Coordinates of C-alpha atoms in Angstrom, one line a residue:
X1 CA -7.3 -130.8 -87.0
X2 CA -8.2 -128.3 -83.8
X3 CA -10.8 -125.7 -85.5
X4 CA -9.9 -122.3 -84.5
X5 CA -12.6 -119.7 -83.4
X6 CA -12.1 -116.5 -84.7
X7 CA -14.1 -113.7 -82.7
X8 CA -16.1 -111.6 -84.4
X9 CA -14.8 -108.6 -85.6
X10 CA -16.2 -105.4 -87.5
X11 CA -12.6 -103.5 -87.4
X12 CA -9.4 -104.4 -88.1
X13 CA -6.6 -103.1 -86.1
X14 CA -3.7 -101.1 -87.3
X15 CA -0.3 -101.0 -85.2
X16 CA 0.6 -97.8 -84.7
X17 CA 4.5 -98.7 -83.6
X18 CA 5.6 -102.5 -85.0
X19 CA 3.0 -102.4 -87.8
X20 CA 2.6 -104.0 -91.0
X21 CA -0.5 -104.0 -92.7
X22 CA -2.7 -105.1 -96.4
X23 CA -4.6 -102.1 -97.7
X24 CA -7.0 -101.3 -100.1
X25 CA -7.4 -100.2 -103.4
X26 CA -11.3 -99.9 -105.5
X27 CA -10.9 -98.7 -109.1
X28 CA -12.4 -95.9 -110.5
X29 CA -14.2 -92.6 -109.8
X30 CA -17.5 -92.8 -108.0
X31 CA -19.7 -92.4 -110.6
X32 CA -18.1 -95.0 -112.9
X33 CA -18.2 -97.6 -110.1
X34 CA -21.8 -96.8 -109.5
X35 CA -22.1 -97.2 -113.3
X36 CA -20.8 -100.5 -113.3
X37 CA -22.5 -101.5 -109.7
X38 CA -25.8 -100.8 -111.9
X39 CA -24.6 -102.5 -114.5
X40 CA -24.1 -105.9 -112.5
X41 CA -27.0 -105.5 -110.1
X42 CA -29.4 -104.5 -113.4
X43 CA -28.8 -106.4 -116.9
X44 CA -26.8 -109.1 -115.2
X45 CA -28.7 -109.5 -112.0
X46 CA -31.4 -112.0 -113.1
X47 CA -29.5 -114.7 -115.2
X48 CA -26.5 -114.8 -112.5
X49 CA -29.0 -117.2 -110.0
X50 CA -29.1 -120.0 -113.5
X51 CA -25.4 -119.6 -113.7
X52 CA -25.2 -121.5 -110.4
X53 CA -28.3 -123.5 -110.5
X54 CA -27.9 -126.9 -108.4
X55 CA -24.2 -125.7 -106.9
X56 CA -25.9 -125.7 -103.3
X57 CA -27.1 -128.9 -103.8
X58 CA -23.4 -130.3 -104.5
X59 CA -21.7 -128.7 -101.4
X60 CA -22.2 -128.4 -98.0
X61 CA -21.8 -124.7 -97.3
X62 CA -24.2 -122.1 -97.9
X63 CA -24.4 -120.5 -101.6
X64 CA -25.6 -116.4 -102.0
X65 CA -26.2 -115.8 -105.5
X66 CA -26.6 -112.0 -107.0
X67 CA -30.7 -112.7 -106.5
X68 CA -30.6 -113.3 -103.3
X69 CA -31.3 -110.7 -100.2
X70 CA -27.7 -111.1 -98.2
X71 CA -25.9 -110.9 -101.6
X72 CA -24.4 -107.7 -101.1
X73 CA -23.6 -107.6 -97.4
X74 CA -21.7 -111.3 -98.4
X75 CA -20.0 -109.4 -101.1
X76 CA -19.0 -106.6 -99.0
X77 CA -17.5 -108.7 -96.3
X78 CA -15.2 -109.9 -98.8
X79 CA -12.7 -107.3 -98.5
X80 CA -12.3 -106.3 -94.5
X81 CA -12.0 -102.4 -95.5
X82 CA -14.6 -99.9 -96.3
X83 CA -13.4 -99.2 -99.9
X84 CA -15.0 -101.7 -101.6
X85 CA -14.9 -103.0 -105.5
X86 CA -17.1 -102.5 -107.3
X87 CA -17.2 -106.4 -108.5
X88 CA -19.9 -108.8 -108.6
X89 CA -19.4 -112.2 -108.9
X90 CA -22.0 -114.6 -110.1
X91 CA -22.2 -116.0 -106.7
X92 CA -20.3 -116.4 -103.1
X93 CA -20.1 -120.2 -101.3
X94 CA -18.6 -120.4 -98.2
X95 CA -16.9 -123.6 -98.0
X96 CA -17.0 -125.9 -95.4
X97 CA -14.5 -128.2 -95.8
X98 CA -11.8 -129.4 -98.4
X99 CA -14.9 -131.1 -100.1
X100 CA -16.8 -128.4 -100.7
X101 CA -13.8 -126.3 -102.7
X102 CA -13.1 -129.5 -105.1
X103 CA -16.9 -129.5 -105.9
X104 CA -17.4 -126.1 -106.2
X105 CA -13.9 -125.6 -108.8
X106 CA -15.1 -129.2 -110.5
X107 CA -18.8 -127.1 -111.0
X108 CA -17.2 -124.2 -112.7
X109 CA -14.8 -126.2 -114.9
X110 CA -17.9 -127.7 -116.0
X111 CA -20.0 -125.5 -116.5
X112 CA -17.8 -122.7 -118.1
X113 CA -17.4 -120.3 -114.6
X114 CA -14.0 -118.7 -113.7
X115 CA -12.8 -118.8 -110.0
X116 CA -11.4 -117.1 -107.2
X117 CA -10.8 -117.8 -103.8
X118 CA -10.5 -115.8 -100.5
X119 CA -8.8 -116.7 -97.0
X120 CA -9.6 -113.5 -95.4
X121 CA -9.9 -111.0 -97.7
X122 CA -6.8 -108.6 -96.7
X123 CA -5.7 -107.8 -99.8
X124 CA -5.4 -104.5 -100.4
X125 CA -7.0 -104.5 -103.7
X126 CA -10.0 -107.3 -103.3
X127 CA -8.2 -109.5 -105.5
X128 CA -10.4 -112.2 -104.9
X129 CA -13.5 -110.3 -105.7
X130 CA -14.2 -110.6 -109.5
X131 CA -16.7 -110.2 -112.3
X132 CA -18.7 -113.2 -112.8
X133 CA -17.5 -116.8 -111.8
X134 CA -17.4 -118.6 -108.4
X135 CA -16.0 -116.8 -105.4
X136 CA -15.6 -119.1 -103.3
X137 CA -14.9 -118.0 -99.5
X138 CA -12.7 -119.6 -96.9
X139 CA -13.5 -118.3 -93.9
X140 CA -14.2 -121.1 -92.4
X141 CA -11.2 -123.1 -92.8
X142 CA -9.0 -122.6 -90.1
X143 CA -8.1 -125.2 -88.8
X144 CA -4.3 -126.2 -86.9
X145 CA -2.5 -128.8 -85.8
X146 CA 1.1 -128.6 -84.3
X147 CA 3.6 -131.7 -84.2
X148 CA 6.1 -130.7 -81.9
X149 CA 8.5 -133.5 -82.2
X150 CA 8.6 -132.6 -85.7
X151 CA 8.5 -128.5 -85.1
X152 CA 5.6 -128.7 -87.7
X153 CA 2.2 -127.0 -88.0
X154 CA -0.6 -128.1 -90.4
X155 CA -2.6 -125.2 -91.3
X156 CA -6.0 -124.1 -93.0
X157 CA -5.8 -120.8 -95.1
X158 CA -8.2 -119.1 -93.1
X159 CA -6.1 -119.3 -89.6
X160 CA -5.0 -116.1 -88.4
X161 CA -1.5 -115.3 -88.2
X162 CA -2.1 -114.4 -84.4
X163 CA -3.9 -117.7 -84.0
X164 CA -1.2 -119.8 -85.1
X165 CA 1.6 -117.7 -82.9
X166 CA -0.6 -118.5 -79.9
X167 CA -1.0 -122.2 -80.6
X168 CA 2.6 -122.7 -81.8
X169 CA 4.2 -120.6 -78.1
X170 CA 2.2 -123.2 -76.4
X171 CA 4.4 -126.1 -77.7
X172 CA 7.7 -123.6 -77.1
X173 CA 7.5 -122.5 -80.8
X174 CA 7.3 -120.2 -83.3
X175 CA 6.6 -118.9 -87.1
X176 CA 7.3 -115.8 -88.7
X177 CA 3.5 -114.7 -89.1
X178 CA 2.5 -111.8 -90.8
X179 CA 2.8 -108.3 -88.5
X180 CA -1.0 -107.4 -88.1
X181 CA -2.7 -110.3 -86.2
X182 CA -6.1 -111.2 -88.2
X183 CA -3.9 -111.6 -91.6
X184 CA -5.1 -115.0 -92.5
X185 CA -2.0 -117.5 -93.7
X186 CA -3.6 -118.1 -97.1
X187 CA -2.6 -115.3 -99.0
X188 CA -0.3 -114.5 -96.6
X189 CA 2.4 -117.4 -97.2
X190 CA 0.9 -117.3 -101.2
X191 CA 2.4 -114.2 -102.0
X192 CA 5.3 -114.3 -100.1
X193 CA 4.8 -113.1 -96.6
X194 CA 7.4 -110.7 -94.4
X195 CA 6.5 -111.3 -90.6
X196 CA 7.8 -111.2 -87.4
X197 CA 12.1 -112.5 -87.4
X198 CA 12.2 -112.9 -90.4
X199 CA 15.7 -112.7 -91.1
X200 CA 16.8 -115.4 -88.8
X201 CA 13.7 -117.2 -89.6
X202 CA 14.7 -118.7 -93.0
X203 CA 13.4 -114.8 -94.8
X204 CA 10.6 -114.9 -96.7
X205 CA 7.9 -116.9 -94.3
X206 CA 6.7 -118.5 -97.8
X207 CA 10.2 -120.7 -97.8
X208 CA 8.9 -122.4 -94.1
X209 CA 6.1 -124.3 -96.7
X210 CA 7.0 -127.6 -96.8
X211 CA 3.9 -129.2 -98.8
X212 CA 0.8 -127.4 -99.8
X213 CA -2.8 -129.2 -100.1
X214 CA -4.2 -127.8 -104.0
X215 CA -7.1 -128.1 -106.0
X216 CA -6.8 -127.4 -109.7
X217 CA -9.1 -127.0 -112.3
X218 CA -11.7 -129.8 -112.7
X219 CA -11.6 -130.4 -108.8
X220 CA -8.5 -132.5 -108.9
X221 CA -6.7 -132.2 -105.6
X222 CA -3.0 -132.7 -105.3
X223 CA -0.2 -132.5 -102.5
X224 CA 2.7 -130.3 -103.7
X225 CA 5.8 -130.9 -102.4
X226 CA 9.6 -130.5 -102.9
X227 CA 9.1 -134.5 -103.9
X228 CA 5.8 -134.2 -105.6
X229 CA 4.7 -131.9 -108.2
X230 CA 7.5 -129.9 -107.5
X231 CA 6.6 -127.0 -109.9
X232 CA 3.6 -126.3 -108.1
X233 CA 5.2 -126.4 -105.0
X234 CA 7.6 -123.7 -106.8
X235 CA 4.6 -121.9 -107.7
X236 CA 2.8 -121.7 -104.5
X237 CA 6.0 -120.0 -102.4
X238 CA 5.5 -116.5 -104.1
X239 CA 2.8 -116.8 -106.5
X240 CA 0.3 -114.8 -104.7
X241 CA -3.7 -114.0 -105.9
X242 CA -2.7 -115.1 -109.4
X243 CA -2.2 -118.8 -108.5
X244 CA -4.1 -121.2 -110.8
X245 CA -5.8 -123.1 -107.8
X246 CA -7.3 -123.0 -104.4
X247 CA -5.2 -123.7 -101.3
X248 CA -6.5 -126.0 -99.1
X249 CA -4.4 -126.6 -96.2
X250 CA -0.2 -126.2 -95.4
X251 CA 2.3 -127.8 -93.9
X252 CA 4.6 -125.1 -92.4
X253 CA 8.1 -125.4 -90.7
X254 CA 8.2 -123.7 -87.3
X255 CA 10.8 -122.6 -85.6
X256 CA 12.1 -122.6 -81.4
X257 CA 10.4 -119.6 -79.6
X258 CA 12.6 -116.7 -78.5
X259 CA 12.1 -116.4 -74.8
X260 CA 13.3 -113.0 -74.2
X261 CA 11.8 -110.5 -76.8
X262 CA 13.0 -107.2 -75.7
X263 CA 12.3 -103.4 -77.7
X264 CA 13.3 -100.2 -78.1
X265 CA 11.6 -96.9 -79.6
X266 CA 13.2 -94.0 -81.1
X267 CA 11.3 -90.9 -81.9
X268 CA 12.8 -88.2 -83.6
X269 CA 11.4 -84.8 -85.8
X270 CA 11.4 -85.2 -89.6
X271 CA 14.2 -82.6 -89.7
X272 CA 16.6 -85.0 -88.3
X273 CA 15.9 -88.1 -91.2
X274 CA 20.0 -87.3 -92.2
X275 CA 20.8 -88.4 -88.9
X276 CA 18.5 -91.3 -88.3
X277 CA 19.1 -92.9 -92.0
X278 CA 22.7 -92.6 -91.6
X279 CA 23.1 -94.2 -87.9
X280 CA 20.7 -96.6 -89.4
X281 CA 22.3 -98.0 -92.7
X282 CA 25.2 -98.6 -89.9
X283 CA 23.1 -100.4 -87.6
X284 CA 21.6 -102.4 -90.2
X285 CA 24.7 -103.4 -91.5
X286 CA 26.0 -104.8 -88.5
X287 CA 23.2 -106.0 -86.1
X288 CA 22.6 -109.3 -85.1
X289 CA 19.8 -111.1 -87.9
X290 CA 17.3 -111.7 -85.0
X291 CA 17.3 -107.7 -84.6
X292 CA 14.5 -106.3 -86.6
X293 CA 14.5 -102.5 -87.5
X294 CA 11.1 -100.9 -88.4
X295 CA 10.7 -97.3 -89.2
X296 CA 7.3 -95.6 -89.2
X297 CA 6.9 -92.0 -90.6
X298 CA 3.8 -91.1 -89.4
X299 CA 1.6 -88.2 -87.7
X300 CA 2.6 -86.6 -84.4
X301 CA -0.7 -87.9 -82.3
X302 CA 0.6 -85.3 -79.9
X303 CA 0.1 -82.8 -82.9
X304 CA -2.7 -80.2 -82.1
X305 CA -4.7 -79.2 -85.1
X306 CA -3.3 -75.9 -85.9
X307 CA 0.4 -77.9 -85.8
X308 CA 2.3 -76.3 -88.7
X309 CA 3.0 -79.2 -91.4
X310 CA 6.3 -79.6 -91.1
X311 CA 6.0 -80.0 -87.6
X312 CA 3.1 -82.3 -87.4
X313 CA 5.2 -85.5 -88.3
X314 CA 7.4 -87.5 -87.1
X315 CA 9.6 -90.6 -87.6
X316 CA 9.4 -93.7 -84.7
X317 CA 11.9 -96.2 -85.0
X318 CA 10.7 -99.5 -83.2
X319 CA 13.6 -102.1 -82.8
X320 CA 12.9 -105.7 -81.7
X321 CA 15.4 -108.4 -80.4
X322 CA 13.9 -111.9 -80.5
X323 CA 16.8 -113.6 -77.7
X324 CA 16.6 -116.2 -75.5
X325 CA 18.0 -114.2 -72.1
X326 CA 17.6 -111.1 -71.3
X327 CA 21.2 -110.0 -71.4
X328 CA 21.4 -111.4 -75.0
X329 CA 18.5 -108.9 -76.0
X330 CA 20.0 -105.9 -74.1
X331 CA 23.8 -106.8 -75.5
X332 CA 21.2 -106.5 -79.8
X333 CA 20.1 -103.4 -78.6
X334 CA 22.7 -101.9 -77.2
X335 CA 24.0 -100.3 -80.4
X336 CA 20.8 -98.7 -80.9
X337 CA 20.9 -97.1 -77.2
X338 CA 24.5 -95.9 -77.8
X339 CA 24.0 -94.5 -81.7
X340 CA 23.3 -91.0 -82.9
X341 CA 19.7 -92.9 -84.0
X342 CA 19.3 -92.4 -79.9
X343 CA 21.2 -89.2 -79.2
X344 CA 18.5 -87.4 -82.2
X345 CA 15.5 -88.4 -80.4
X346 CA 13.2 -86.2 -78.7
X347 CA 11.7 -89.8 -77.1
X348 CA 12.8 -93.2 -76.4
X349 CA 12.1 -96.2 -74.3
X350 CA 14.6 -98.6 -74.2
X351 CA 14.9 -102.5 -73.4
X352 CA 11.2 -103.1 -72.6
X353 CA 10.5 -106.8 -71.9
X354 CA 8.1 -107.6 -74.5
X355 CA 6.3 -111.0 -75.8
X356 CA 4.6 -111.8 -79.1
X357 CA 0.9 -111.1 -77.5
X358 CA 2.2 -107.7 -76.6
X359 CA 3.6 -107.4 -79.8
X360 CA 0.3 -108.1 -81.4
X361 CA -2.1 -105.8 -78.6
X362 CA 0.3 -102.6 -77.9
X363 CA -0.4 -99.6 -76.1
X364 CA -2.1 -96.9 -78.6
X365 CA -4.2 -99.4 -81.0
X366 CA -5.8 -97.6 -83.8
X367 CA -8.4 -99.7 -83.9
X368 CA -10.9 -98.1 -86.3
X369 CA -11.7 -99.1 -89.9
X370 CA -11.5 -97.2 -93.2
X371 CA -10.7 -96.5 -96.3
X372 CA -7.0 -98.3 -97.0
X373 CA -4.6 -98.4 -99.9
X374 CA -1.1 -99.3 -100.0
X375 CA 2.0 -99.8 -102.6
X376 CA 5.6 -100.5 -101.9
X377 CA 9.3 -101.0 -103.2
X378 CA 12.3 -103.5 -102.4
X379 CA 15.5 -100.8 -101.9
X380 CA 19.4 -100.8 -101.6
X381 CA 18.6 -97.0 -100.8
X382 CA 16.4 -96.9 -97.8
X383 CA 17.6 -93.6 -96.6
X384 CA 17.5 -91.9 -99.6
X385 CA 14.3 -93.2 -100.1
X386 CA 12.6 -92.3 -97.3
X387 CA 14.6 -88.6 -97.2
X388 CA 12.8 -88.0 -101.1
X389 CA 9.4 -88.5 -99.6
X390 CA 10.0 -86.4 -96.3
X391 CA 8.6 -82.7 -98.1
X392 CA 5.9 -84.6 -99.9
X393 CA 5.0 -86.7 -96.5
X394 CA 4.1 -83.4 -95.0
X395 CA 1.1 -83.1 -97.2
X396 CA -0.5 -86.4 -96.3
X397 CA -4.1 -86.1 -96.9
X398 CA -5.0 -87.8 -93.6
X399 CA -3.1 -88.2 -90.3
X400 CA -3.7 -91.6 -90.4
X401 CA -1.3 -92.3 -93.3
X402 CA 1.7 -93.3 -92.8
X403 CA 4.8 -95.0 -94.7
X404 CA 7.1 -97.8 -93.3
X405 CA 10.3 -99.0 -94.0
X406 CA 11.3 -102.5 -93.1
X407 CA 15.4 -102.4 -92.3
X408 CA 17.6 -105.0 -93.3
X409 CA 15.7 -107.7 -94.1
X410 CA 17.2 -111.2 -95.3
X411 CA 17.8 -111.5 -99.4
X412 CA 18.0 -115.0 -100.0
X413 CA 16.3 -115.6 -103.0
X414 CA 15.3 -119.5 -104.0
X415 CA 15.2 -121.7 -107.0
X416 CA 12.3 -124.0 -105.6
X417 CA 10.3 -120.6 -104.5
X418 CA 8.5 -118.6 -107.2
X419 CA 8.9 -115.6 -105.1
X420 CA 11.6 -113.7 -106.8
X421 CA 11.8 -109.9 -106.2
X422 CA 13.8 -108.9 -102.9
X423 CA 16.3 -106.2 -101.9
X424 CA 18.0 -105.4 -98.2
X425 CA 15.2 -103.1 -97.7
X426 CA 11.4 -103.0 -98.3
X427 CA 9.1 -99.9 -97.9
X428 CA 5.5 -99.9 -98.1
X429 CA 3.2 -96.4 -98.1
X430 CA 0.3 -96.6 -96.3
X431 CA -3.3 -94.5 -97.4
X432 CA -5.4 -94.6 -94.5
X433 CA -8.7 -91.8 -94.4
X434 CA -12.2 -92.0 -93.7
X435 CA -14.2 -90.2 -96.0
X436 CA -14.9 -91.6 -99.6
X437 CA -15.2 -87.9 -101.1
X438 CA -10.9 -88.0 -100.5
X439 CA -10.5 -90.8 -102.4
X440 CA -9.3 -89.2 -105.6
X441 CA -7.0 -86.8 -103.6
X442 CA -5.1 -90.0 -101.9
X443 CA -4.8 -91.3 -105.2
X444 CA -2.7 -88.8 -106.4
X445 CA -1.1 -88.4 -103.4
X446 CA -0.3 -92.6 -103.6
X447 CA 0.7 -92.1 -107.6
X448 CA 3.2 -88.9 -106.4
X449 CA 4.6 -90.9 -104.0
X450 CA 5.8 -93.8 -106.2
X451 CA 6.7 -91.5 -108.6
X452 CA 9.5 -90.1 -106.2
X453 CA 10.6 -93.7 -105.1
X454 CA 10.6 -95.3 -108.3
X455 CA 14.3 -94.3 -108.9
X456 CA 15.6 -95.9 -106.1
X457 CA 13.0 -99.2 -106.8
X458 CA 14.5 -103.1 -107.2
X459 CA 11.2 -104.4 -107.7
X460 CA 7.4 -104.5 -105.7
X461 CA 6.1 -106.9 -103.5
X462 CA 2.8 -108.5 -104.7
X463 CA 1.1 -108.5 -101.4
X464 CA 1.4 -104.6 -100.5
X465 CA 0.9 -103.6 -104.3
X466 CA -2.7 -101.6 -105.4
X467 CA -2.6 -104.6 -108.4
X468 CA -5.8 -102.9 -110.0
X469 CA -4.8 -99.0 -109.9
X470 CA -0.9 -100.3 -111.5
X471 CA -1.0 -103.9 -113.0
X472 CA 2.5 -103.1 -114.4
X473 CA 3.2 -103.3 -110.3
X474 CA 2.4 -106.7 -110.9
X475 CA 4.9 -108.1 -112.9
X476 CA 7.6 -106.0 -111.3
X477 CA 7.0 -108.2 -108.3
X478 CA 8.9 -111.4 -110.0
X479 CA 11.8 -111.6 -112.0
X480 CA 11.3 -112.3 -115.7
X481 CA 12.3 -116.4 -115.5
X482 CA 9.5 -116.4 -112.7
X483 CA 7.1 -114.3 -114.4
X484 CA 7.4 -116.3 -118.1
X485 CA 7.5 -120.2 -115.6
X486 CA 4.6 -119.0 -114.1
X487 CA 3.2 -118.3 -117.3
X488 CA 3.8 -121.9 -118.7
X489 CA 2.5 -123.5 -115.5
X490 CA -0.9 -121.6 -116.0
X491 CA -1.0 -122.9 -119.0
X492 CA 0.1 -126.7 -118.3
X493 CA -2.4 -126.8 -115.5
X494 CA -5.1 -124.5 -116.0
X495 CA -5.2 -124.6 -119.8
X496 CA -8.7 -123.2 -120.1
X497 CA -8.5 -120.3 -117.6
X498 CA -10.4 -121.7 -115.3
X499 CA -9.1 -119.4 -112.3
X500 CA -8.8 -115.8 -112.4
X501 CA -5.2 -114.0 -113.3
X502 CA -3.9 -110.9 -111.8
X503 CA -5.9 -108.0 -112.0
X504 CA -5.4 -106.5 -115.2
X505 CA -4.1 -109.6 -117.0
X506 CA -6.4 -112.2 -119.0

């Protein structure tokens, strides 16, 4: 399997036009995190180095227990934003191979330790950073190899979504990856996953699994497939950071590139939302599935600082046509050109020839890092969704936040996938800000904000959920047969707990 580099990288970026992005969440005021950051560092500091005595001497990747000097700046670099959680686990391995995870989980079985596991730590809420127990880190595991003849890839969890785009395009194929390009395909495809074409490509990216590489409690690894162990392989489309094992390696369906990607952008005042939500529940209804609709409201960057509120934001609408000519991509936008969505619009820029590296590197990056949090909805009622934010959007407590509404994405729900909470629409509110003394203030601005869409909610999606701040949000991602299966699968095959749960559930 071809090991992919992956550069290094102190900042994460954040599409400001086609974006979709994990967030962050840390629980707690300031001075009850540094509470518990005593806590862990103090009573528990000492005895955490004998809970992991002689792990380094069973794996070949490099172990950082609580007592050692680089503990903290490896516990930090668990979760790529600058809120971090305040959670220490007993100790960190980065694995090296396959062979290192099933000795590390058949360590912890034995000697008592809980587990989590980490592809590259984009979750907005740390999941995989714990109390206690084994964290162990993939990082390193990122490896691919593509079979064209068979339109196949064979991943390792830690491969960036971009990574695998680029090396798939090469053999005149494609996967519908996750929107922001360092996303790692672990806990991407885990919990679901909504990437690029996703309606044409099959919906949810989880359903392009076709086996899954696991290793369950004791160090036991298996191959789940729709032919073998088919209940895990039902578990591990949707599942998400609650899965009771470690994902070693995928086998994914691909699909044939599209050779003519073509966009447009819409930008219109928040004053005009009637008119934009109303051309686009007509759009949506009838556009071609390879036509995907995103709609970003968001700061004006154009805004000056003394910009009244209500005329500081704005809404973009980015469209995207994955076609194979050029007159097939202009023909799926051509609604959008000729639709009161375009007659609204203060701006637009129409038909641009576009490609998924373009996609992935546009013009006006945001490109720094900070402090992230993000919770969403599945919707019948985008527009009235998005209309019952528009007052309370004007009082964003950073220009950097923003929410986004994903139009028209495909429903199909299956019975071998876990993944079980969908509607025609998905939205997903963004906290973005730089300063930790705002913290509090974009929690209540997060908590008013799904206040005012719960009404029109069908359900959250466990990847884009702040799991710690609302564990309810949780279970709302699955539908009650999924979340009692899942329940009795823990059970059958991690009877004595050896992995972590969800946040806020034993």
């Amino acid at each position: 399997m071809a090991l992919i580099d992956k550069p290094d990288c102190t900042s994460v970026t954040m599409l400001t036009d086609l974006h979709r992005r994990d967030v962050l969440r840390r629980l707690g005021a300031l001075g009850i995190t540094g509470a518990i950051g005593q806590l862990y560092s103090g009573s528990l500091f000492a005895r955490s180095g004998e809970a992991v005595k002689g792990l380094d001497r069973l794996v070949g990747g490099e172990v950082v227990n609580r007592a050692h000097d680089r503990y903290e700046a490896w516990r930090n670099s668990m979760v790529w934003h600058l809120r971090k959680p305040e959670r220490y686990p007993d100790a960190i391995i980065r694995a090296q191979s396959e062979q290192d995870v099933i000795a590390a989980v058949k360590y912890a079985t034995d000697n008592g330790l809980k587990v989590s596991a980490r592809s590259s730590g984009h979750n907005s809420t740390g999941a995989a950073l714990r109390n206690g127990g084994l964290l162990i880190d993939l990082a390193l595991l990122r490896g691919v190899e593509i079979d064209a003849a068979r339109k196949t890839a064979r991943i390792q969890p830690a491969l960036w979504s971009e990574q695998l785009v680029q090396e798939a395009g090469k053999h005149g194929l494609a996967f519908p990856a996750a929107h922001c390009p360092t996303v790692a395909l672990g806990g991407y495809l885990l919990g679901g996953g909504m990437g690029w074409n996703n309606a044409h490509w099959d919906g949810i990216a989880c359903h392009a699994i076709r086996s899954a590489d696991i290793v369950l409690a004791g160090g036991r690894k298996v191959t789940a497939s729709a032919d073998a162990y088919p209940d895990l392989f039902w578990a591990v489309r949707g599942a998400g950071y609650g899965f009771f094992g470690v994902v070693t390696a995928m086998e994914l369906q691909l699909y044939p590139l599209p050779r003519a990607i073509h966009t447009s952008m819409y930008i219109t005042p928040l004053d005009k939302l009637h008119t934009v939500f109303a051309a686009l529940d007509e759009l949506s209804e009838e556009k071609d599935e390879r036509v995907e609709i995103l709609v970003l409201l968001m700061h004006d960057p154009q805004a000056s600082a003394d910009t009244p509120p209500d005329q500081a934001k704005i809404c973009m609408v980015g469209v995207n046509a994955f076609a194979d000519t050029e007159d097939e991509a202009r023909a799926m936008l051509a609604p959008f050109a000729n639709s009161a969505l375009a007659a609204a619009s203060v701006f637009k820029l129409e038909y641009q020839p576009s490609s998924f590296e373009q996609l992935y590197n546009p013009e006006g990056l945001d490109t720094g890092i900070g402090r992230y949090m993000v919770d969403s909805i599945w919707t019948e009622e985008p527009g009235q969704s998005l209309l019952s934010l528009a007052e309370h959007f004007k009082t964003t407590q950073s220009a950097r936040t923003h929410v986004l509404c994903a139009y028209g994405v495909k429903t199909e729900l299956r019975t071998d996938a876990c993944f079980s909470r969908i509607a025609n629409h998905y939205i997903a509110s963004y906290m973005l800000w730089n300063d930790a003394a705002d913290d509090a203030a974009n929690e209540t601005w997060l908590r008013h904000t799904n206040a005012l869409l719960q009404p029109y909610s069908k359900g959250t999606y466990i990847n884009e959920i702040e799991a710690t701040l609302f564990p309810e949000r949780v279970k709302s991602s699955f539908s009650e047969e999924s979340w009692q299966r899942l329940a009795a699968l823990r059970k059958k095959y991690d009877p004595d707990g050896v992995f972590h749960s969800y946040p806020g559930y034993s």
